[in-house]
Amino acid sequence: MQFIDLAEQQRQQLPDGRTIREAVDMRIAAVLNHGRYILGPEVEELETILAAYVGVDHCIAVASGTDALLIALMALGVKAGDEVITTPFSFISTSETIALLGAIPVYVDIDPATYNLDPGKLERAISERTKAIIPVSLYGQPADFPAINAIAERHGLPVIEDGAQSFGSEQHGRRSCGLSTIGTTSFFPSKPFGGYGDGGACFTNDPELADRMRRVSRHGQARRYFHTDIGVNGRIDTLQAAILLGKWPNFAEEVEARGRIGAAYSRKLQAASISSTPQLAAGNTSVYAQYTVQVDQRAEVQAALKERGIPTSVHYPTLLSQQPALSSINNRASQVWHTPLAQAASERVMSLPMHPWLSDDDQDRVVDALANALHSTLISAAA
Ligand SMILES: *Cc1c(COP(=O)(O)O)cnc(C)c1O
């Protein structure tokens, strides 16, 4: 069993009868024929489709989800010494990009029900040095944007949604990445809308921010060889945009399948008396980038599942506030981050195999094996 089955993905049939593999091959061939490898027409075609899907005016396709965050922060003018509020329970990019600019990540604990930044603890983290807030829509469902945006607005702060795991999900009928000042996402192969390589995107309704993000992603270039901003080489490859366009017609079905398979997991696990299933906040859907439960004696449970051929993964075992790479910044801020709920989650979370082609049988095998493993670790703990 695969944790995420990207080979099966290529065999999927699109609404027009071709497989994803055939559509992608044709798209790649078209790029090799026209030869515009940098900012070819596929890039704008992709941006137009994705902006319409998310429901915003502007999409800037970039080289990765990490670059999308970096470019968003640079376009907002975040610089050395500024503070950016975020969650400690995320992938490294969220804090890495803040640190790259010399700014200081300030961590707010999570809501243990959703694993996302707790808006109830946000306001007390805001200082005069705060320049932005980055909630992460972890595991596939949006953070609480109505509450976060209301607080941000009172303080005149922009909000960047790190939607690397939530592209395709909705909150009160609006799509992830269109829920705040800027939304960013990733097209890393295992993400809900993954390519076959690196890619990402920034979304916004603000035309000035859109211009700035576009410039920053292209060496700060205002016109050929004239540079008004410090930027990065953050463009998406034409080839990667073409691959994503080839896959796009299947995406709606994948989002539907993800929701259905996630809900079935929860039903089956609860029927097996496993109660730590993901909880959706009111008004949210999830694309289940990860389907994550909590277990005691995690290492033993993972080993027992592995023995039965079932891969698992931990997202994430170490909080960002405790990453060695970020420790000097933490010292500079002379802060001891107290995020006990994120800490507790990091010690117990475990993600199960999850992708749109997970069969009923495989899902039953996972549930069965997990129920068995929990039962036997309970016995060994008691013995
Ligand atoms: C994957 C991920 C990123 C980074 O995306 P890349 O495309 O790999 O650079 C950022 N934030 C979160 C929450 C992610 O899961």
mmCIF file of C-alpha atoms and ligand atoms in Angstrom:
data_model
loop_
_atom_site.group_PDB
_atom_site.id
_atom_site.type_symbol
_atom_site.label_atom_id
_atom_site.label_comp_id
_atom_site.label_asym_id
_atom_site.label_seq_id
_atom_site.Cartn_x
_atom_site.Cartn_y
_atom_site.Cartn_z
ATOM 1 C CA MET A 1 0.000 0.000 0.000
ATOM 2 C CA GLN A 2 1.259 3.480 -0.859
ATOM 3 C CA PHE A 3 1.019 6.454 1.512
ATOM 4 C CA ILE A 4 0.109 8.563 -1.566
ATOM 5 C CA ASP A 5 -0.339 6.758 -4.907
ATOM 6 C CA LEU A 6 1.010 9.035 -7.648
ATOM 7 C CA ALA A 7 1.388 6.186 -10.172
ATOM 8 C CA GLU A 8 -2.348 5.457 -10.001
ATOM 9 C CA GLN A 9 -2.957 9.165 -10.533
ATOM 10 C CA GLN A 10 -1.423 9.035 -14.015
ATOM 11 C CA ARG A 11 -3.872 6.285 -15.014
ATOM 12 C CA GLN A 12 -6.959 8.347 -14.100
ATOM 13 C CA GLN A 13 -9.305 9.136 -16.948
ATOM 14 C CA LEU A 14 -10.210 12.768 -17.604
ATOM 15 C CA PRO A 15 -13.740 13.865 -18.591
ATOM 16 C CA ASP A 16 -12.588 13.950 -22.269
ATOM 17 C CA GLY A 17 -11.567 10.247 -22.165
ATOM 18 C CA ARG A 18 -7.796 10.721 -22.128
ATOM 19 C CA THR A 19 -5.750 9.587 -19.138
ATOM 20 C CA ILE A 20 -3.901 12.153 -17.043
ATOM 21 C CA ARG A 21 -0.673 10.675 -18.418
ATOM 22 C CA GLU A 22 -1.785 11.253 -22.024
ATOM 23 C CA ALA A 23 -2.950 14.798 -21.307
ATOM 24 C CA VAL A 24 0.308 15.614 -19.521
ATOM 25 C CA ASP A 25 2.402 14.079 -22.323
ATOM 26 C CA MET A 26 0.581 16.238 -24.886
ATOM 27 C CA ARG A 27 1.035 19.371 -22.775
ATOM 28 C CA ILE A 28 4.761 18.656 -22.354
ATOM 29 C CA ALA A 29 5.131 18.040 -26.096
ATOM 30 C CA ALA A 30 3.464 21.381 -26.823
ATOM 31 C CA VAL A 31 6.037 23.200 -24.665
ATOM 32 C CA LEU A 32 8.939 21.333 -26.284
ATOM 33 C CA ASN A 33 7.522 22.410 -29.652
ATOM 34 C CA HIS A 34 7.053 26.132 -28.908
ATOM 35 C CA GLY A 35 10.204 26.316 -26.783
ATOM 36 C CA ARG A 36 9.172 29.141 -24.453
ATOM 37 C CA TYR A 37 10.513 27.416 -21.355
ATOM 38 C CA ILE A 38 10.418 30.528 -19.152
ATOM 39 C CA LEU A 39 7.071 32.329 -18.743
ATOM 40 C CA GLY A 40 5.548 30.615 -21.752
ATOM 41 C CA PRO A 41 1.818 30.912 -22.437
ATOM 42 C CA GLU A 42 0.988 27.965 -20.146
ATOM 43 C CA VAL A 43 1.940 30.063 -17.100
ATOM 44 C CA GLU A 44 -0.701 32.705 -17.737
ATOM 45 C CA GLU A 45 -3.233 30.056 -18.740
ATOM 46 C CA LEU A 46 -2.688 28.309 -15.405
ATOM 47 C CA GLU A 47 -2.878 31.578 -13.440
ATOM 48 C CA THR A 48 -6.187 32.499 -15.072
ATOM 49 C CA ILE A 49 -7.759 29.107 -14.310
ATOM 50 C CA LEU A 50 -6.544 29.022 -10.721
ATOM 51 C CA ALA A 51 -7.585 32.612 -9.915
ATOM 52 C CA ALA A 52 -11.099 31.868 -11.184
ATOM 53 C CA TYR A 53 -11.245 28.630 -9.204
ATOM 54 C CA VAL A 54 -10.150 30.274 -5.952
ATOM 55 C CA GLY A 55 -12.420 33.244 -6.645
ATOM 56 C CA VAL A 56 -9.828 36.044 -6.558
ATOM 57 C CA ASP A 57 -8.655 38.577 -9.138
ATOM 58 C CA HIS A 58 -4.973 37.638 -9.207
ATOM 59 C CA CYS A 59 -2.857 34.486 -9.196
ATOM 60 C CA ILE A 60 0.934 34.541 -9.508
ATOM 61 C CA ALA A 61 2.358 31.088 -10.229
ATOM 62 C CA VAL A 62 5.778 30.627 -8.637
ATOM 63 C CA ALA A 63 8.541 28.049 -8.196
ATOM 64 C CA SER A 64 7.347 26.424 -4.941
ATOM 65 C CA GLY A 65 5.081 26.817 -1.940
ATOM 66 C CA THR A 66 8.100 28.056 -0.001
ATOM 67 C CA ASP A 67 8.821 30.737 -2.599
ATOM 68 C CA ALA A 68 5.142 31.701 -2.521
ATOM 69 C CA LEU A 69 5.438 32.477 1.208
ATOM 70 C CA LEU A 70 8.766 34.281 0.766
ATOM 71 C CA ILE A 71 7.441 36.370 -2.127
ATOM 72 C CA ALA A 72 4.266 37.257 -0.180
ATOM 73 C CA LEU A 73 6.320 38.404 2.817
ATOM 74 C CA MET A 74 8.736 40.397 0.605
ATOM 75 C CA ALA A 75 5.840 42.053 -1.227
ATOM 76 C CA LEU A 76 4.383 43.086 2.136
ATOM 77 C CA GLY A 77 7.729 44.689 2.999
ATOM 78 C CA VAL A 78 8.582 42.390 5.917
ATOM 79 C CA LYS A 79 12.193 43.060 6.911
ATOM 80 C CA ALA A 80 14.808 42.398 9.578
ATOM 81 C CA GLY A 81 13.527 42.848 13.123
ATOM 82 C CA ASP A 82 9.856 42.694 12.204
ATOM 83 C CA GLU A 83 7.639 40.128 13.865
ATOM 84 C CA VAL A 84 5.376 37.728 12.010
ATOM 85 C CA ILE A 85 2.828 35.742 13.986
ATOM 86 C CA THR A 86 2.316 32.103 13.023
ATOM 87 C CA THR A 87 1.683 28.600 14.356
ATOM 88 C CA PRO A 88 4.497 26.365 15.639
ATOM 89 C CA PHE A 89 2.719 23.309 14.212
ATOM 90 C CA SER A 90 3.605 23.361 10.520
ATOM 91 C CA PHE A 91 6.201 22.475 7.909
ATOM 92 C CA ILE A 92 9.503 24.384 8.157
ATOM 93 C CA SER A 93 8.719 26.769 5.240
ATOM 94 C CA THR A 94 6.270 28.770 7.300
ATOM 95 C CA SER A 95 8.999 29.956 9.700
ATOM 96 C CA GLU A 96 11.984 29.493 7.412
ATOM 97 C CA THR A 97 10.778 32.240 5.080
ATOM 98 C CA ILE A 98 10.190 34.645 7.986
ATOM 99 C CA ALA A 99 13.701 33.913 9.247
ATOM 100 C CA LEU A 100 15.274 34.308 5.779
ATOM 101 C CA LEU A 101 14.139 37.937 5.830
ATOM 102 C CA GLY A 102 15.664 38.455 9.280
ATOM 103 C CA ALA A 103 12.203 38.757 10.792
ATOM 104 C CA ILE A 104 11.129 36.958 13.963
ATOM 105 C CA PRO A 105 8.451 34.255 14.050
ATOM 106 C CA VAL A 106 6.103 34.704 17.008
ATOM 107 C CA TYR A 107 4.201 31.539 17.860
ATOM 108 C CA VAL A 108 0.573 31.238 18.896
ATOM 109 C CA ASP A 109 -0.749 27.911 20.177
ATOM 110 C CA ILE A 110 -3.226 25.796 18.209
ATOM 111 C CA ASP A 111 -6.860 24.899 18.645
ATOM 112 C CA PRO A 112 -6.483 21.211 19.533
ATOM 113 C CA ALA A 113 -9.685 20.300 17.668
ATOM 114 C CA THR A 114 -8.459 21.523 14.250
ATOM 115 C CA TYR A 115 -4.658 21.800 14.824
ATOM 116 C CA ASN A 116 -4.869 25.332 13.383
ATOM 117 C CA LEU A 117 -3.819 28.629 15.011
ATOM 118 C CA ASP A 118 -6.193 29.505 17.871
ATOM 119 C CA PRO A 119 -7.653 32.981 17.195
ATOM 120 C CA GLY A 120 -8.492 33.278 20.901
ATOM 121 C CA LYS A 121 -4.752 33.538 21.610
ATOM 122 C CA LEU A 122 -3.830 35.748 18.671
ATOM 123 C CA GLU A 123 -4.439 39.271 19.928
ATOM 124 C CA ARG A 124 -2.092 39.071 22.923
ATOM 125 C CA ALA A 125 0.772 38.085 20.553
ATOM 126 C CA ILE A 126 0.462 41.318 18.545
ATOM 127 C CA SER A 127 3.061 44.039 19.252
ATOM 128 C CA GLU A 128 4.162 47.285 17.525
ATOM 129 C CA ARG A 129 6.676 45.215 15.600
ATOM 130 C CA THR A 130 4.082 42.797 14.180
ATOM 131 C CA LYS A 131 3.944 43.097 10.381
ATOM 132 C CA ALA A 132 1.847 40.100 9.309
ATOM 133 C CA ILE A 133 0.030 36.976 10.452
ATOM 134 C CA ILE A 134 0.486 33.573 8.764
ATOM 135 C CA PRO A 135 -2.166 31.028 9.749
ATOM 136 C CA VAL A 136 -1.600 27.599 8.200
ATOM 137 C CA SER A 137 -4.589 25.597 6.953
ATOM 138 C CA LEU A 138 -3.106 22.349 8.236
ATOM 139 C CA TYR A 139 -3.996 18.857 7.004
ATOM 140 C CA GLY A 140 -6.507 20.272 4.501
ATOM 141 C CA GLN A 141 -9.036 22.485 6.300
ATOM 142 C CA PRO A 142 -8.875 26.285 6.522
ATOM 143 C CA ALA A 143 -7.852 28.012 9.740
ATOM 144 C CA ASP A 144 -10.546 30.194 11.367
ATOM 145 C CA PHE A 145 -10.307 33.143 8.951
ATOM 146 C CA PRO A 146 -13.441 35.052 10.012
ATOM 147 C CA ALA A 147 -12.016 35.344 13.550
ATOM 148 C CA ILE A 148 -8.382 35.887 12.473
ATOM 149 C CA ASN A 149 -9.279 38.512 9.848
ATOM 150 C CA ALA A 150 -11.417 40.455 12.342
ATOM 151 C CA ILE A 151 -8.486 40.740 14.775
ATOM 152 C CA ALA A 152 -6.013 41.539 11.978
ATOM 153 C CA GLU A 153 -8.282 44.269 10.648
ATOM 154 C CA ARG A 154 -8.498 45.945 14.068
ATOM 155 C CA HIS A 155 -4.691 46.171 14.046
ATOM 156 C CA GLY A 156 -4.263 46.951 10.348
ATOM 157 C CA LEU A 157 -2.316 43.746 9.711
ATOM 158 C CA PRO A 158 -2.229 41.647 6.525
ATOM 159 C CA VAL A 159 -3.023 37.920 6.786
ATOM 160 C CA ILE A 160 -1.251 35.310 4.612
ATOM 161 C CA GLU A 161 -2.956 31.923 4.488
ATOM 162 C CA ASP A 162 -0.402 29.134 4.061
ATOM 163 C CA GLY A 163 -2.733 26.963 2.012
ATOM 164 C CA ALA A 164 -0.107 24.440 0.863
ATOM 165 C CA GLN A 165 -2.241 21.607 2.283
ATOM 166 C CA SER A 166 -5.722 23.044 1.786
ATOM 167 C CA PHE A 167 -6.031 23.996 -1.896
ATOM 168 C CA GLY A 168 -9.519 22.942 -2.975
ATOM 169 C CA SER A 169 -11.117 23.149 0.488
ATOM 170 C CA GLU A 170 -13.848 25.635 1.406
ATOM 171 C CA GLN A 171 -14.907 27.810 4.310
ATOM 172 C CA HIS A 172 -18.510 29.010 4.334
ATOM 173 C CA GLY A 173 -18.609 28.435 0.571
ATOM 174 C CA ARG A 174 -15.400 30.357 -0.197
ATOM 175 C CA ARG A 175 -12.267 28.598 -1.334
ATOM 176 C CA SER A 176 -8.998 28.293 0.544
ATOM 177 C CA CYS A 177 -6.337 30.767 -0.669
ATOM 178 C CA GLY A 178 -9.058 33.375 -1.204
ATOM 179 C CA LEU A 179 -9.891 33.816 2.480
ATOM 180 C CA SER A 180 -7.456 36.596 3.486
ATOM 181 C CA THR A 181 -5.106 39.312 2.169
ATOM 182 C CA ILE A 182 -2.899 36.761 0.402
ATOM 183 C CA GLY A 183 -3.231 33.001 0.018
ATOM 184 C CA THR A 184 -0.286 30.807 -0.913
ATOM 185 C CA THR A 185 -0.181 27.197 -2.005
ATOM 186 C CA SER A 186 2.212 24.476 -3.164
ATOM 187 C CA PHE A 187 2.133 22.114 -6.134
ATOM 188 C CA PHE A 188 4.673 19.712 -4.600
ATOM 189 C CA PRO A 189 3.712 16.263 -5.980
ATOM 190 C CA SER A 190 2.070 14.980 -2.785
ATOM 191 C CA LYS A 191 -0.068 18.097 -2.170
ATOM 192 C CA PRO A 192 -3.791 18.082 -3.003
ATOM 193 C CA PHE A 193 -3.090 19.783 -6.357
ATOM 194 C CA GLY A 194 0.374 18.389 -6.990
ATOM 195 C CA GLY A 195 2.466 18.646 -10.133
ATOM 196 C CA TYR A 196 5.372 16.442 -11.120
ATOM 197 C CA GLY A 197 8.045 18.654 -9.616
ATOM 198 C CA ASP A 198 8.110 21.887 -7.612
ATOM 199 C CA GLY A 199 5.613 24.717 -7.997
ATOM 200 C CA GLY A 200 3.420 27.080 -6.038
ATOM 201 C CA ALA A 201 1.187 30.118 -6.270
ATOM 202 C CA CYS A 202 0.178 33.367 -4.563
ATOM 203 C CA PHE A 203 -3.432 34.624 -4.668
ATOM 204 C CA THR A 204 -4.879 38.041 -3.834
ATOM 205 C CA ASN A 205 -7.622 40.506 -4.664
ATOM 206 C CA ASP A 206 -5.290 43.478 -4.093
ATOM 207 C CA PRO A 207 -3.971 44.696 -7.472
ATOM 208 C CA GLU A 208 -0.939 46.500 -5.992
ATOM 209 C CA LEU A 209 0.111 43.485 -3.962
ATOM 210 C CA ALA A 210 -0.381 41.323 -7.038
ATOM 211 C CA ASP A 211 1.936 43.599 -9.069
ATOM 212 C CA ARG A 212 4.535 43.580 -6.321
ATOM 213 C CA MET A 213 4.414 39.783 -5.886
ATOM 214 C CA ARG A 214 4.760 39.326 -9.641
ATOM 215 C CA ARG A 215 7.767 41.688 -9.735
ATOM 216 C CA VAL A 216 9.410 40.151 -6.668
ATOM 217 C CA SER A 217 9.023 36.668 -8.175
ATOM 218 C CA ARG A 218 10.922 37.889 -11.252
ATOM 219 C CA HIS A 219 14.045 39.525 -9.813
ATOM 220 C CA GLY A 220 12.128 42.693 -8.894
ATOM 221 C CA GLN A 221 12.171 43.528 -12.574
ATOM 222 C CA ALA A 222 9.835 46.362 -13.643
ATOM 223 C CA ARG A 223 10.946 46.159 -17.275
ATOM 224 C CA ARG A 224 13.733 44.309 -19.020
ATOM 225 C CA TYR A 225 16.981 44.709 -17.051
ATOM 226 C CA PHE A 226 15.502 47.479 -14.854
ATOM 227 C CA HIS A 227 14.925 46.395 -11.269
ATOM 228 C CA THR A 228 12.799 48.376 -8.790
ATOM 229 C CA ASP A 229 12.557 45.782 -6.005
ATOM 230 C CA ILE A 230 14.876 43.225 -4.434
ATOM 231 C CA GLY A 231 13.408 40.007 -5.749
ATOM 232 C CA VAL A 232 14.128 36.340 -6.280
ATOM 233 C CA ASN A 233 14.209 33.945 -9.207
ATOM 234 C CA GLY A 234 10.854 32.510 -8.206
ATOM 235 C CA ARG A 235 9.086 31.785 -11.494
ATOM 236 C CA ILE A 236 7.296 28.518 -12.127
ATOM 237 C CA ASP A 237 8.718 26.582 -15.118
ATOM 238 C CA THR A 238 6.532 26.604 -18.224
ATOM 239 C CA LEU A 239 6.866 22.783 -18.212
ATOM 240 C CA GLN A 240 5.501 22.527 -14.690
ATOM 241 C CA ALA A 241 2.607 24.860 -15.528
ATOM 242 C CA ALA A 242 1.876 22.648 -18.551
ATOM 243 C CA ILE A 243 1.853 19.502 -16.402
ATOM 244 C CA LEU A 244 -0.539 21.147 -13.934
ATOM 245 C CA LEU A 245 -2.819 22.183 -16.806
ATOM 246 C CA GLY A 246 -2.823 18.585 -18.048
ATOM 247 C CA LYS A 247 -3.929 17.389 -14.623
ATOM 248 C CA TRP A 248 -6.393 20.187 -13.917
ATOM 249 C CA PRO A 249 -9.543 18.638 -15.481
ATOM 250 C CA ASN A 250 -9.380 15.845 -12.891
ATOM 251 C CA PHE A 251 -8.966 18.078 -9.850
ATOM 252 C CA ALA A 252 -12.656 18.614 -8.965
ATOM 253 C CA GLU A 253 -13.148 14.854 -8.875
ATOM 254 C CA GLU A 254 -10.071 14.420 -6.690
ATOM 255 C CA VAL A 255 -11.354 17.004 -4.224
ATOM 256 C CA GLU A 256 -14.692 15.173 -4.074
ATOM 257 C CA ALA A 257 -12.953 11.811 -3.572
ATOM 258 C CA ARG A 258 -10.721 13.213 -0.848
ATOM 259 C CA GLY A 259 -13.753 14.471 1.090
ATOM 260 C CA ARG A 260 -15.580 11.166 0.645
ATOM 261 C CA ILE A 261 -12.587 9.011 1.636
ATOM 262 C CA GLY A 262 -11.797 11.236 4.619
ATOM 263 C CA ALA A 263 -15.392 10.979 5.868
ATOM 264 C CA ALA A 264 -15.378 7.184 5.377
ATOM 265 C CA TYR A 265 -12.134 6.922 7.408
ATOM 266 C CA SER A 266 -13.784 8.812 10.257
ATOM 267 C CA ARG A 267 -16.910 6.620 10.169
ATOM 268 C CA LYS A 268 -14.935 3.383 10.094
ATOM 269 C CA LEU A 269 -12.443 4.434 12.769
ATOM 270 C CA GLN A 270 -15.192 5.571 15.108
ATOM 271 C CA ALA A 271 -17.017 2.282 14.566
ATOM 272 C CA ALA A 272 -13.766 0.631 15.703
ATOM 273 C CA SER A 273 -13.794 2.833 18.838
ATOM 274 C CA ILE A 274 -10.937 5.053 17.624
ATOM 275 C CA SER A 275 -12.155 8.533 18.510
ATOM 276 C CA SER A 276 -9.195 10.792 17.657
ATOM 277 C CA THR A 277 -10.463 11.372 14.088
ATOM 278 C CA PRO A 278 -10.083 14.820 12.461
ATOM 279 C CA GLN A 279 -12.744 17.379 13.400
ATOM 280 C CA LEU A 280 -14.009 19.815 10.798
ATOM 281 C CA ALA A 281 -14.840 23.302 12.087
ATOM 282 C CA ALA A 282 -18.332 24.587 11.235
ATOM 283 C CA GLY A 283 -18.468 25.826 7.642
ATOM 284 C CA ASN A 284 -15.266 24.010 6.626
ATOM 285 C CA THR A 285 -14.582 21.274 4.121
ATOM 286 C CA SER A 286 -11.251 19.445 4.021
ATOM 287 C CA VAL A 287 -9.146 18.041 1.185
ATOM 288 C CA TYR A 288 -7.329 15.806 3.695
ATOM 289 C CA ALA A 289 -3.814 16.511 2.493
ATOM 290 C CA GLN A 290 -3.152 14.341 5.522
ATOM 291 C CA TYR A 291 -5.629 12.135 7.336
ATOM 292 C CA THR A 292 -4.299 12.404 10.862
ATOM 293 C CA VAL A 293 -5.298 10.721 14.115
ATOM 294 C CA GLN A 294 -3.721 10.708 17.575
ATOM 295 C CA VAL A 295 -2.312 7.668 19.328
ATOM 296 C CA ASP A 296 -0.348 6.892 22.473
ATOM 297 C CA GLN A 297 2.873 4.885 22.043
ATOM 298 C CA ARG A 298 3.100 6.166 18.512
ATOM 299 C CA ALA A 299 6.390 4.482 17.592
ATOM 300 C CA GLU A 300 5.013 1.056 18.560
ATOM 301 C CA VAL A 301 1.798 1.632 16.634
ATOM 302 C CA GLN A 302 3.737 2.776 13.558
ATOM 303 C CA ALA A 303 5.948 -0.304 13.743
ATOM 304 C CA ALA A 304 2.931 -2.607 14.044
ATOM 305 C CA LEU A 305 1.312 -1.001 10.991
ATOM 306 C CA LYS A 306 4.543 -1.175 9.029
ATOM 307 C CA GLU A 307 4.736 -4.893 9.729
ATOM 308 C CA ARG A 308 1.376 -5.245 7.989
ATOM 309 C CA GLY A 309 2.581 -3.221 5.005
ATOM 310 C CA ILE A 310 0.864 0.026 5.984
ATOM 311 C CA PRO A 311 2.967 3.185 5.802
ATOM 312 C CA THR A 312 2.350 6.038 8.241
ATOM 313 C CA SER A 313 3.977 9.409 8.759
ATOM 314 C CA VAL A 314 4.204 12.094 11.445
ATOM 315 C CA HIS A 315 3.317 15.688 10.555
ATOM 316 C CA TYR A 316 5.123 17.077 12.503
ATOM 317 C CA PRO A 317 7.244 15.580 15.295
ATOM 318 C CA THR A 318 9.178 18.778 16.153
ATOM 319 C CA LEU A 319 7.583 22.208 16.627
ATOM 320 C CA LEU A 320 8.988 25.075 14.550
ATOM 321 C CA SER A 321 9.818 26.874 17.793
ATOM 322 C CA GLN A 322 12.152 23.971 18.650
ATOM 323 C CA GLN A 323 13.903 23.530 15.309
ATOM 324 C CA PRO A 324 17.689 23.947 15.752
ATOM 325 C CA ALA A 325 17.887 26.089 12.604
ATOM 326 C CA LEU A 326 15.594 28.662 14.184
ATOM 327 C CA SER A 327 16.997 28.554 17.705
ATOM 328 C CA SER A 328 19.239 31.630 17.388
ATOM 329 C CA ILE A 329 16.233 33.676 16.285
ATOM 330 C CA ASN A 330 14.268 32.364 19.215
ATOM 331 C CA ASN A 331 17.110 33.499 21.484
ATOM 332 C CA ARG A 332 17.228 36.906 19.865
ATOM 333 C CA ALA A 333 13.542 37.295 20.588
ATOM 334 C CA SER A 334 14.396 36.091 24.128
ATOM 335 C CA GLN A 335 11.058 34.390 24.257
ATOM 336 C CA VAL A 336 10.174 31.013 25.624
ATOM 337 C CA TRP A 337 7.327 29.846 23.487
ATOM 338 C CA HIS A 338 4.612 28.282 25.561
ATOM 339 C CA THR A 339 2.442 26.278 23.194
ATOM 340 C CA PRO A 340 1.470 23.201 25.209
ATOM 341 C CA LEU A 341 -1.386 22.164 22.923
ATOM 342 C CA ALA A 342 0.852 22.125 19.846
ATOM 343 C CA GLN A 343 3.460 20.246 21.894
ATOM 344 C CA ALA A 344 0.926 17.608 22.940
ATOM 345 C CA ALA A 345 -0.283 17.209 19.353
ATOM 346 C CA SER A 346 3.277 16.822 18.018
ATOM 347 C CA GLU A 347 3.820 13.927 20.406
ATOM 348 C CA ARG A 348 0.694 11.996 19.403
ATOM 349 C CA VAL A 349 -0.278 12.729 15.773
ATOM 350 C CA MET A 350 0.069 10.067 13.097
ATOM 351 C CA SER A 351 -1.057 10.321 9.456
ATOM 352 C CA LEU A 352 -2.563 7.348 7.628
ATOM 353 C CA PRO A 353 -2.372 6.505 3.895
ATOM 354 C CA MET A 354 -4.589 9.024 2.112
ATOM 355 C CA HIS A 355 -5.131 9.811 -1.563
ATOM 356 C CA PRO A 356 -8.115 10.021 -3.929
ATOM 357 C CA TRP A 357 -7.641 6.408 -5.173
ATOM 358 C CA LEU A 358 -7.471 4.660 -1.818
ATOM 359 C CA SER A 359 -9.764 1.647 -2.233
ATOM 360 C CA ASP A 360 -12.424 0.584 0.275
ATOM 361 C CA ASP A 361 -10.476 -2.618 0.861
ATOM 362 C CA ASP A 362 -7.225 -0.815 1.584
ATOM 363 C CA GLN A 363 -9.022 1.588 3.871
ATOM 364 C CA ASP A 364 -10.567 -1.331 5.767
ATOM 365 C CA ARG A 365 -7.111 -2.889 6.080
ATOM 366 C CA VAL A 366 -5.731 0.322 7.586
ATOM 367 C CA VAL A 367 -8.598 0.649 10.062
ATOM 368 C CA ASP A 368 -8.336 -3.002 11.020
ATOM 369 C CA ALA A 369 -4.582 -2.873 11.488
ATOM 370 C CA LEU A 370 -4.801 0.316 13.544
ATOM 371 C CA ALA A 371 -7.529 -1.101 15.788
ATOM 372 C CA ASN A 372 -5.422 -4.236 16.282
ATOM 373 C CA ALA A 373 -2.229 -2.301 16.968
ATOM 374 C CA LEU A 374 -3.947 -0.065 19.523
ATOM 375 C CA HIS A 375 -5.447 -3.104 21.194
ATOM 376 C CA SER A 376 -2.114 -4.938 21.452
ATOM 377 C CA THR A 377 -0.129 -1.865 22.605
ATOM 378 C CA LEU A 378 -2.751 -1.341 25.281
ATOM 379 C CA ILE A 379 -2.222 -4.916 26.409
ATOM 380 C CA SER A 380 1.563 -4.576 26.366
ATOM 381 C CA ALA A 381 1.324 -1.267 28.267
ATOM 382 C CA ALA A 382 -0.816 -2.932 30.916
ATOM 383 C CA ALA A 383 1.399 -6.033 31.158
HETATM 384 C C1 LIG B 1 4.544 21.708 1.607
HETATM 385 C C2 LIG B 1 4.344 22.886 2.465
HETATM 386 C C3 LIG B 1 5.008 24.098 2.228
HETATM 387 C C4 LIG B 1 6.103 24.239 1.195
HETATM 388 O O1 LIG B 1 5.766 23.932 -0.102
HETATM 389 P P1 LIG B 1 6.934 23.567 -1.165
HETATM 390 O O2 LIG B 1 6.227 23.633 -2.465
HETATM 391 O O3 LIG B 1 7.430 22.208 -0.815
HETATM 392 O O4 LIG B 1 7.993 24.590 -1.036
HETATM 393 C C5 LIG B 1 4.720 25.182 3.017
HETATM 394 N N1 LIG B 1 3.827 25.099 4.021
HETATM 395 C C6 LIG B 1 3.185 23.947 4.307
HETATM 396 C C7 LIG B 1 2.189 23.931 5.407
HETATM 397 C C8 LIG B 1 3.422 22.800 3.551
HETATM 398 O O5 LIG B 1 2.785 21.663 3.844
#
